[in-house]
Amino acid sequence: MSSLTLSRGELLRSQNFINARWQDSGDGRAFEVSNPADGSRIGTVPDSGPAEARAAVDAAAAALPGWRATPARERARLLRRWHAAILEQQQDLGRLISREQGKPMAEGIAEVAYAASYVEWFAEEATRAYGDVIPAPVAGRKMIVVKESVGVVAAITPWNFPAAMIARKIAPALAAGCTVVCKPAEDTPLTSLALVRLAEEAGLPAGVLNIVTASRERTPEVVDAWLADPRVRKITFTGSTPVGKHLARESASTLKKLSLELGGNAPFIVFEDADLDAAVEGLMQSKFRNGGQTCVCPNRVYVHRAIHDVFVEKLARRVGALKVGPASEAASQIGPMINARAVEKIEQHIVDALAHGAQLVVGGRRVREQDGPHYIAPTVLVGATPAMRLAQEETFGPVVPVFRFADEAEVIALANDTPFGLAAYVYSRDIARVWRVAEALECGIVGINEGALAAEAAPFGGVKESGYGREGSRYGLDDYMHTKYLCQGGLT
Ligand SMILES: NC(=O)c1ccc[n+]([C@@H]2O[C@H](COP(=O)([O-])OP(=O)(O)OC[C@H]3O[C@@H](n4cnc5c(N)ncnc54)[C@H](O)[C@@H]3O)[C@@H](O)[C@H]2O)c1
Ligand SMILES: O=C[C@H](O)CS(=O)(=O)O
């Protein structure tokens, strides 16, 4: 594949950004970033360690008093400038996302607008961090509640949405008056570096936003330094549940505030009275977005036995028609999986399901191997059971296991039989039923006859082992603020 050229070449960064200075790692170590479509090299970034981690916190801590004291309207103004700069570079950033993450070009470009929507949203929310005045129970007393920034925030982000996930963390943090150190996923650091470059151009003061990159091997050195640093008052993380649990355990020593957006295992439930065409469309939208590599992708599809066969036939026809290929091909709808580890997990899930009695309807194998090793054919399996790994673990790939069910009580029990609780989907035309089921499902997000849930105005997050905290929405600022109660006496 051709080397990546951007209309603004300076957006392709190769250094950390600490205290407003682009710099290599102290020991000069670096690692390559490659295109998951064909393994070709896109760029190199620093392989940072504890020294860079500490330098970033030093900068963020030094900048905190000034940024915290900056009027909210000024913080909002800077976020609006960042928002405008991101949209001005939407095409470049979209191409960069698609090149380093693999998603089809249209999805890469759409992700930039999605990321920018969080920056715009929190530019607005910045000026609405209201407190309260409490009617005093006794004379001569004033009782006031104020909101204050939590302080230095460490953000650790995943590879599946390299722009949106970091914007969804940095924007509320800056809006709240926090300063930030961030570490993007080793597979997709370039997009985050480009966004930080645009934030620099927007005029953020030195030290307010700092980013360090690290390989998978050195990431624990960077993040463990932040976990042990008492100046870091909050960790915000999107990624796997095992890593989320590690962060929660290690944050306990300094009782950091946490936002954890972790793995999912979303059920997609189709009742016998559902609009089947709408349900198939909703499943195609939610399941195959980013090749199935999102935390809200349906991981288990439950179809009422009365409409099972006709639903599967409709679904298999759509799935079998999906085009698999690199972002460089305009017709591609399903890109390569992010890395070999992801492909291995997906293949293990398929093999395990077939070994436990599932039947393959379409897909089930690697494709386009002449182009690269990360392409998986969109797959539909029927005869799935709770005993299979793909029912218990998040596949994070283009695989649809279909389970039969007989009645509402049975499918609610099946859907909730998982440690995870992020998203769920219900298709039915019975209004009473959809609300009964939506309320019974143990999760943070429910799509009712709808497959497209993501929106900056909505609170995003889960329950159980999918984590806690909410990102986006009018609730999103709370995760970056403390509530302080002021009581003034002696006024009689
Ligand atoms: N909730 C989501 O949006 C989301 C995103 C990515 C992955 N996942 C889940 O996680 C699974 C594995 O994906 P993954 O390996 O990319 O996720 P991961 O959790 O390993 O990586 C996510 C981020 O955590 C960092 N990280 C990894 N190990 C760490 C450690 N020991 N200490 C601190 N930070 C660490 C990574 O460098 C990356 O920045 C996926 O199959 C999927 O199930 C969920
Ligand atoms: O994969 C994780 C993302 O949070 C999904 S979404 O972009 O918020 O829908």
XYZ file of C-alpha atoms in Angstrom, residues 11-490:
480
model
C -0.249 16.091 11.470
C 1.774 12.886 11.115
C 3.621 13.107 14.416
C 6.477 10.900 15.681
C 7.128 12.308 19.150
C 5.564 12.698 22.576
C 4.041 16.043 23.510
C 5.050 17.028 27.050
C 4.847 20.546 28.477
C 4.146 21.939 24.996
C 7.297 20.409 23.549
C 7.389 17.603 20.967
C 10.151 15.240 22.069
C 11.563 11.733 21.697
C 11.701 9.338 24.625
C 14.708 10.029 26.863
C 16.444 6.807 25.859
C 15.590 7.250 22.189
C 13.531 4.061 22.070
C 10.751 3.977 19.503
C 8.360 1.479 17.907
C 6.717 1.169 14.524
C 3.058 1.709 13.736
C 1.777 -0.510 10.947
C -1.288 -0.780 8.744
C -3.373 -3.804 9.829
C -4.422 -4.292 6.189
C -0.988 -5.349 4.979
C 1.546 -4.812 7.765
C 3.154 -1.885 5.958
C 4.855 0.715 8.134
C 3.029 4.012 8.623
C 5.329 5.720 11.127
C 7.303 5.432 14.346
C 6.535 6.862 17.798
C 8.418 6.961 21.126
C 8.502 3.861 23.267
C 8.161 5.729 26.554
C 8.849 4.598 30.085
C 8.577 5.891 33.660
C 10.737 8.983 32.984
C 8.364 10.232 30.291
C 5.370 9.290 32.417
C 6.681 11.388 35.314
C 7.624 14.310 33.077
C 4.074 14.382 31.730
C 2.604 14.471 35.248
C 5.120 17.164 36.260
C 3.854 19.302 33.381
C 0.178 18.611 34.074
C 0.565 19.320 37.813
C 2.396 22.598 37.136
C -0.286 23.714 34.674
C -3.225 22.723 36.886
C -3.583 25.869 39.061
C -3.634 28.174 36.055
C -5.975 25.998 34.003
C -8.316 25.360 36.945
C -8.514 29.151 37.490
C -9.155 29.872 33.804
C -12.751 31.085 33.442
C -15.026 28.366 32.079
C -15.949 30.547 29.125
C -12.258 30.723 28.131
C -11.895 26.963 28.443
C -15.006 26.654 26.284
C -13.555 29.013 23.698
C -10.388 26.942 23.389
C -12.424 23.739 23.043
C -14.459 25.357 20.267
C -11.275 26.263 18.439
C -10.080 22.663 18.801
C -13.464 21.428 17.519
C -13.213 23.656 14.435
C -9.635 22.554 13.766
C -10.619 18.870 13.924
C -13.439 19.338 11.426
C -11.189 21.350 9.105
C -8.889 18.294 8.967
C -11.679 15.711 8.789
C -10.492 14.130 5.559
C -6.849 13.863 6.677
C -7.772 12.529 10.093
C -10.240 10.072 8.559
C -7.560 8.722 6.269
C -5.145 8.449 9.178
C -7.686 6.523 11.267
C -8.441 4.129 8.410
C -4.779 3.588 7.704
C -3.728 2.759 11.261
C -6.921 1.106 12.519
C -8.148 -0.504 9.303
C -11.773 0.628 9.253
C -13.326 1.551 5.889
C -12.680 5.126 4.803
C -16.299 6.220 5.265
C -16.186 4.974 8.874
C -12.860 6.707 9.482
C -14.195 10.028 8.229
C -17.421 9.563 10.210
C -15.416 8.859 13.357
C -13.746 12.258 13.090
C -17.134 13.994 13.177
C -18.146 11.744 16.081
C -14.978 12.670 17.996
C -15.497 16.370 17.249
C -19.073 16.153 18.535
C -17.747 15.373 22.028
C -15.413 18.373 21.908
C -18.300 20.645 20.887
C -20.613 19.125 23.491
C -18.177 19.739 26.349
C -17.349 23.225 25.112
C -21.025 23.868 25.863
C -21.096 21.905 29.111
C -17.973 23.731 30.389
C -20.063 26.811 31.190
C -22.821 24.814 32.934
C -20.974 23.197 35.857
C -23.572 24.607 38.211
C -23.605 24.279 42.003
C -26.427 24.926 44.477
C -27.473 27.415 47.124
C -29.100 25.495 49.991
C -31.750 27.209 52.163
C -30.017 27.324 55.557
C -31.865 25.440 58.338
C -30.733 28.054 60.873
C -30.349 31.855 60.821
C -27.007 33.462 60.064
C -25.692 30.741 57.835
C -25.057 30.486 54.069
C -24.811 27.006 52.561
C -23.406 26.682 49.043
C -22.383 23.762 46.834
C -19.715 24.250 44.173
C -18.203 21.949 41.526
C -14.422 21.775 41.244
C -12.091 19.918 38.879
C -10.607 16.724 40.269
C -7.101 17.728 39.110
C -4.598 15.767 36.998
C -6.312 13.091 34.868
C -4.634 10.088 33.220
C -6.441 8.818 30.113
C -5.680 5.406 28.620
C -7.459 4.726 25.351
C -8.168 1.783 23.012
C -7.452 1.213 19.328
C -10.988 0.705 18.039
C -11.950 4.395 17.945
C -8.573 6.164 18.033
C -10.124 9.625 17.690
C -13.513 9.335 19.401
C -12.347 7.570 22.558
C -9.601 10.070 23.323
C -11.816 13.054 22.502
C -14.523 11.614 24.774
C -12.025 11.771 27.655
C -9.905 14.845 26.982
C -12.839 17.162 26.196
C -14.744 16.772 29.506
C -11.476 16.815 31.455
C -10.396 20.141 29.938
C -13.928 21.522 30.193
C -13.958 20.728 33.933
C -10.621 22.476 34.516
C -8.512 19.317 34.770
C -5.144 18.832 33.111
C -4.409 15.626 31.236
C -1.741 13.015 30.599
C -2.780 10.407 28.037
C -1.474 7.195 26.512
C -3.129 5.952 23.338
C -3.239 2.309 22.267
C 0.024 1.073 20.775
C -1.791 -0.030 17.613
C -3.215 3.410 16.854
C -1.176 6.256 18.386
C -0.885 8.459 15.301
C -4.474 9.680 15.306
C -4.218 10.735 18.951
C -0.947 12.557 18.293
C -2.578 14.415 15.401
C -5.495 15.465 17.606
C -3.080 16.756 20.249
C -1.252 18.717 17.561
C -4.547 20.394 16.658
C -5.209 21.120 20.341
C -1.784 22.760 20.507
C -2.691 24.911 17.503
C -5.974 25.820 19.187
C -3.889 27.514 21.887
C -3.979 25.207 24.905
C -1.482 26.490 27.509
C 1.685 24.460 28.117
C 1.199 21.369 30.295
C -2.606 21.315 30.080
C -2.574 18.370 27.647
C 0.309 15.884 27.432
C 0.565 12.643 25.464
C 3.094 9.825 25.660
C 3.175 6.721 23.493
C 4.394 3.260 24.500
C 4.557 -0.231 23.068
C 2.426 -3.011 24.579
C 5.539 -4.186 26.432
C 6.356 -0.791 27.992
C 2.769 0.424 28.538
C 2.602 -1.042 32.059
C 5.736 0.940 33.012
C 4.073 4.183 31.934
C 0.659 3.502 33.430
C 1.993 1.980 36.661
C 3.995 5.201 37.193
C 0.743 7.165 36.891
C -1.087 4.732 39.178
C 1.518 5.221 41.903
C 1.688 9.015 41.539
C -0.528 10.743 44.138
C -0.724 13.836 41.912
C -2.810 11.824 39.429
C -6.285 12.136 40.868
C -8.275 10.314 38.207
C -7.907 7.474 35.715
C -10.238 7.270 32.730
C -9.935 4.068 30.691
C -11.619 2.351 27.780
C -10.530 -1.178 26.993
C -10.679 -4.732 28.273
C -12.182 -5.716 31.577
C -8.979 -7.449 32.823
C -6.989 -4.242 32.360
C -9.821 -2.236 33.900
C -9.704 -4.450 36.994
C -5.939 -4.009 37.182
C -6.337 -0.223 37.104
C -9.009 -0.343 39.792
C -6.846 -2.498 42.054
C -3.737 -0.362 41.617
C -5.629 2.930 41.964
C -6.681 1.934 45.464
C -3.308 2.898 46.967
C -4.052 6.590 46.295
C -7.863 6.276 45.947
C -8.050 7.817 42.490
C -11.414 8.614 40.889
C -12.112 6.088 38.106
C -14.107 5.937 34.890
C -13.987 2.482 33.333
C -15.603 1.695 29.995
C -14.811 -1.962 29.570
C -15.782 -5.053 27.649
C -19.323 -5.994 26.703
C -21.357 -9.042 25.724
C -24.410 -7.399 24.213
C -27.546 -9.497 23.642
C -29.625 -8.702 20.550
C -33.173 -10.009 21.094
C -35.699 -10.462 18.273
C -39.223 -11.333 19.380
C -41.775 -13.107 17.219
C -43.709 -9.875 16.611
C -40.679 -7.819 15.533
C -40.387 -6.067 12.185
C -37.870 -8.578 10.807
C -36.485 -6.303 8.109
C -35.901 -3.581 10.707
C -34.288 -6.102 13.037
C -31.957 -7.365 10.317
C -31.057 -3.783 9.416
C -30.441 -2.903 13.053
C -28.262 -5.971 13.497
C -26.234 -5.175 10.382
C -25.731 -1.606 11.627
C -24.740 -2.487 15.194
C -22.842 -5.716 14.577
C -20.685 -4.861 11.582
C -19.722 -1.303 12.526
C -15.897 -1.261 12.657
C -15.919 -4.921 11.602
C -17.595 -5.906 14.860
C -14.826 -4.296 16.918
C -16.881 -2.098 19.196
C -17.860 -2.637 22.811
C -21.561 -2.243 21.975
C -21.630 -4.722 19.087
C -24.203 -7.492 19.599
C -22.241 -10.498 20.804
C -25.216 -12.885 21.149
C -28.312 -12.832 18.895
C -31.432 -14.364 20.423
C -34.245 -15.067 17.927
C -37.684 -16.365 18.885
C -38.138 -19.901 17.553
C -41.260 -18.944 15.603
C -39.342 -16.621 13.273
C -35.850 -18.086 13.611
C -35.467 -19.626 10.158
C -36.885 -16.720 8.172
C -34.763 -14.275 10.192
C -31.578 -16.296 9.664
C -32.262 -16.528 5.926
C -32.673 -12.741 5.647
C -29.619 -12.121 7.788
C -27.351 -14.606 5.976
C -28.199 -12.991 2.644
C -27.095 -9.566 3.925
C -24.011 -10.862 5.724
C -22.861 -12.899 2.755
C -22.984 -9.790 0.563
C -20.647 -7.702 2.750
C -17.440 -6.647 1.014
C -14.207 -7.403 2.892
C -11.117 -5.396 2.063
C -8.685 -2.592 2.930
C -9.742 1.015 3.428
C -7.921 1.804 0.168
C -10.750 0.062 -1.693
C -13.848 2.273 -1.704
C -16.163 -0.744 -1.799
C -14.796 -2.226 1.449
C -17.377 -2.568 4.223
C -15.429 -4.833 6.566
C -11.773 -4.006 7.126
C -8.959 -6.107 8.567
C -9.017 -6.957 12.256
C -6.610 -4.819 14.287
C -3.907 -7.420 14.906
C -2.998 -11.123 14.999
C -4.132 -11.476 18.619
C -7.617 -10.311 17.676
C -7.803 -12.686 14.693
C -6.693 -15.612 16.845
C -9.418 -14.888 19.429
C -12.113 -14.687 16.736
C -10.974 -17.935 15.101
C -10.868 -19.673 18.479
C -14.464 -18.609 19.104
C -15.613 -20.004 15.747
C -13.756 -23.302 16.198
C -15.039 -23.700 19.758
C -18.642 -22.999 18.709
C -18.497 -25.567 15.888
C -16.933 -28.081 18.263
C -19.858 -27.536 20.622
C -22.523 -28.141 17.980
C -23.029 -24.818 16.212
C -23.627 -24.942 12.450
C -21.946 -22.556 10.011
C -24.355 -20.660 7.735
C -21.919 -18.225 6.079
C -18.271 -17.148 6.463
C -16.238 -18.794 9.217
C -12.780 -18.402 7.720
C -10.009 -15.990 6.772
C -10.293 -14.336 3.367
C -8.062 -12.213 1.117
C -5.027 -13.874 2.658
C -2.995 -12.813 -0.351
C -3.542 -9.190 0.802
C -2.946 -9.718 4.519
C -3.497 -12.085 7.463
C -6.151 -10.071 9.323
C -9.259 -10.463 7.117
C -12.117 -12.546 8.568
C -15.230 -13.311 6.492
C -18.433 -11.981 8.093
C -19.865 -15.061 9.754
C -23.263 -16.388 10.861
C -23.539 -19.445 13.109
C -26.795 -21.068 14.261
C -27.397 -23.543 17.039
C -25.373 -21.446 19.465
C -25.563 -22.354 23.168
C -24.446 -20.719 26.444
C -21.692 -23.360 26.756
C -19.736 -21.809 23.904
C -16.883 -19.318 24.458
C -18.524 -16.814 22.110
C -21.514 -16.687 24.461
C -19.320 -15.977 27.476
C -16.563 -13.754 26.019
C -16.612 -10.678 23.795
C -15.648 -11.878 20.302
C -14.887 -8.356 19.021
C -15.159 -9.431 15.395
C -17.634 -9.980 12.513
C -19.231 -13.133 13.950
C -22.986 -13.502 14.614
C -23.969 -16.471 16.809
C -27.741 -17.068 16.700
C -29.527 -18.615 19.694
C -33.180 -19.766 19.691
C -35.533 -18.897 22.543
C -39.157 -19.722 23.379
C -40.438 -16.969 25.684
C -39.694 -13.620 27.339
C -38.687 -14.956 30.744
C -36.244 -17.411 29.170
C -34.532 -14.818 26.985
C -34.186 -12.265 29.792
C -32.501 -14.893 31.942
C -30.205 -15.871 29.059
C -29.376 -12.237 28.247
C -28.489 -11.417 31.854
C -26.437 -14.582 32.356
C -23.100 -12.785 31.895
C -20.706 -10.789 34.119
C -20.928 -7.961 31.568
C -23.584 -5.260 31.248
C -22.844 -2.575 28.683
C -25.400 -2.569 25.817
C -28.430 -4.625 24.766
C -30.938 -4.509 21.889
C -34.635 -5.458 21.795
C -36.804 -5.739 18.689
C -40.549 -6.074 19.173
C -43.674 -4.115 18.238
C -45.285 -4.779 21.597
C -44.746 -1.503 23.511
C -45.414 -2.990 26.932
C -43.003 -5.811 26.193
C -40.084 -3.650 25.047
C -40.310 -1.567 28.227
C -40.633 -4.671 30.439
C -37.588 -6.213 28.791
C -35.558 -2.972 28.688
C -36.078 -2.537 32.422
C -35.211 -6.170 33.171
C -31.935 -6.169 31.242
C -28.812 -5.638 33.422
C -26.891 -3.107 31.330
C -26.197 0.582 30.847
C -27.589 1.105 27.346
C -30.625 -0.414 25.555
C -31.465 -0.040 21.863
C -35.205 -0.465 21.361
C -35.891 -1.226 17.691
C -32.672 0.713 17.052
C -29.133 -0.418 16.277
C -27.289 2.930 16.183
C -26.841 4.134 19.768
C -23.691 6.276 19.853
C -24.308 9.987 20.460
C -22.468 12.665 22.405
C -25.713 13.760 24.089
C -26.289 10.305 25.582
C -24.668 8.896 28.763
C -22.385 6.062 27.668
C -21.304 3.382 30.118
C -22.111 0.049 31.673
C -22.775 -1.918 34.858
C -21.359 -5.076 36.400
C -17.966 -5.954 34.841
C -18.471 -3.545 31.944
C -17.323 -0.832 34.300
C -18.726 2.374 35.750
C -18.831 6.095 35.067
C -20.601 7.793 32.187
C -19.090 9.515 29.140
C -20.875 12.173 27.110
C -24.251 13.707 27.985
C -25.107 16.166 30.775
C -23.704 13.572 33.190
C -20.268 13.381 31.570
C -18.702 16.330 33.390
C -19.484 14.819 36.811
C -16.750 12.209 36.368
C -14.150 14.998 36.220
C -15.427 17.133 39.114
C -15.749 17.065 42.879
C -18.718 18.494 44.790
C -17.638 20.875 47.584
C -19.960 22.165 50.307
C -19.262 25.649 51.707
C -20.935 26.696 54.936
C -20.555 30.295 56.143
C -21.763 31.126 59.651
C -21.742 34.179 61.903
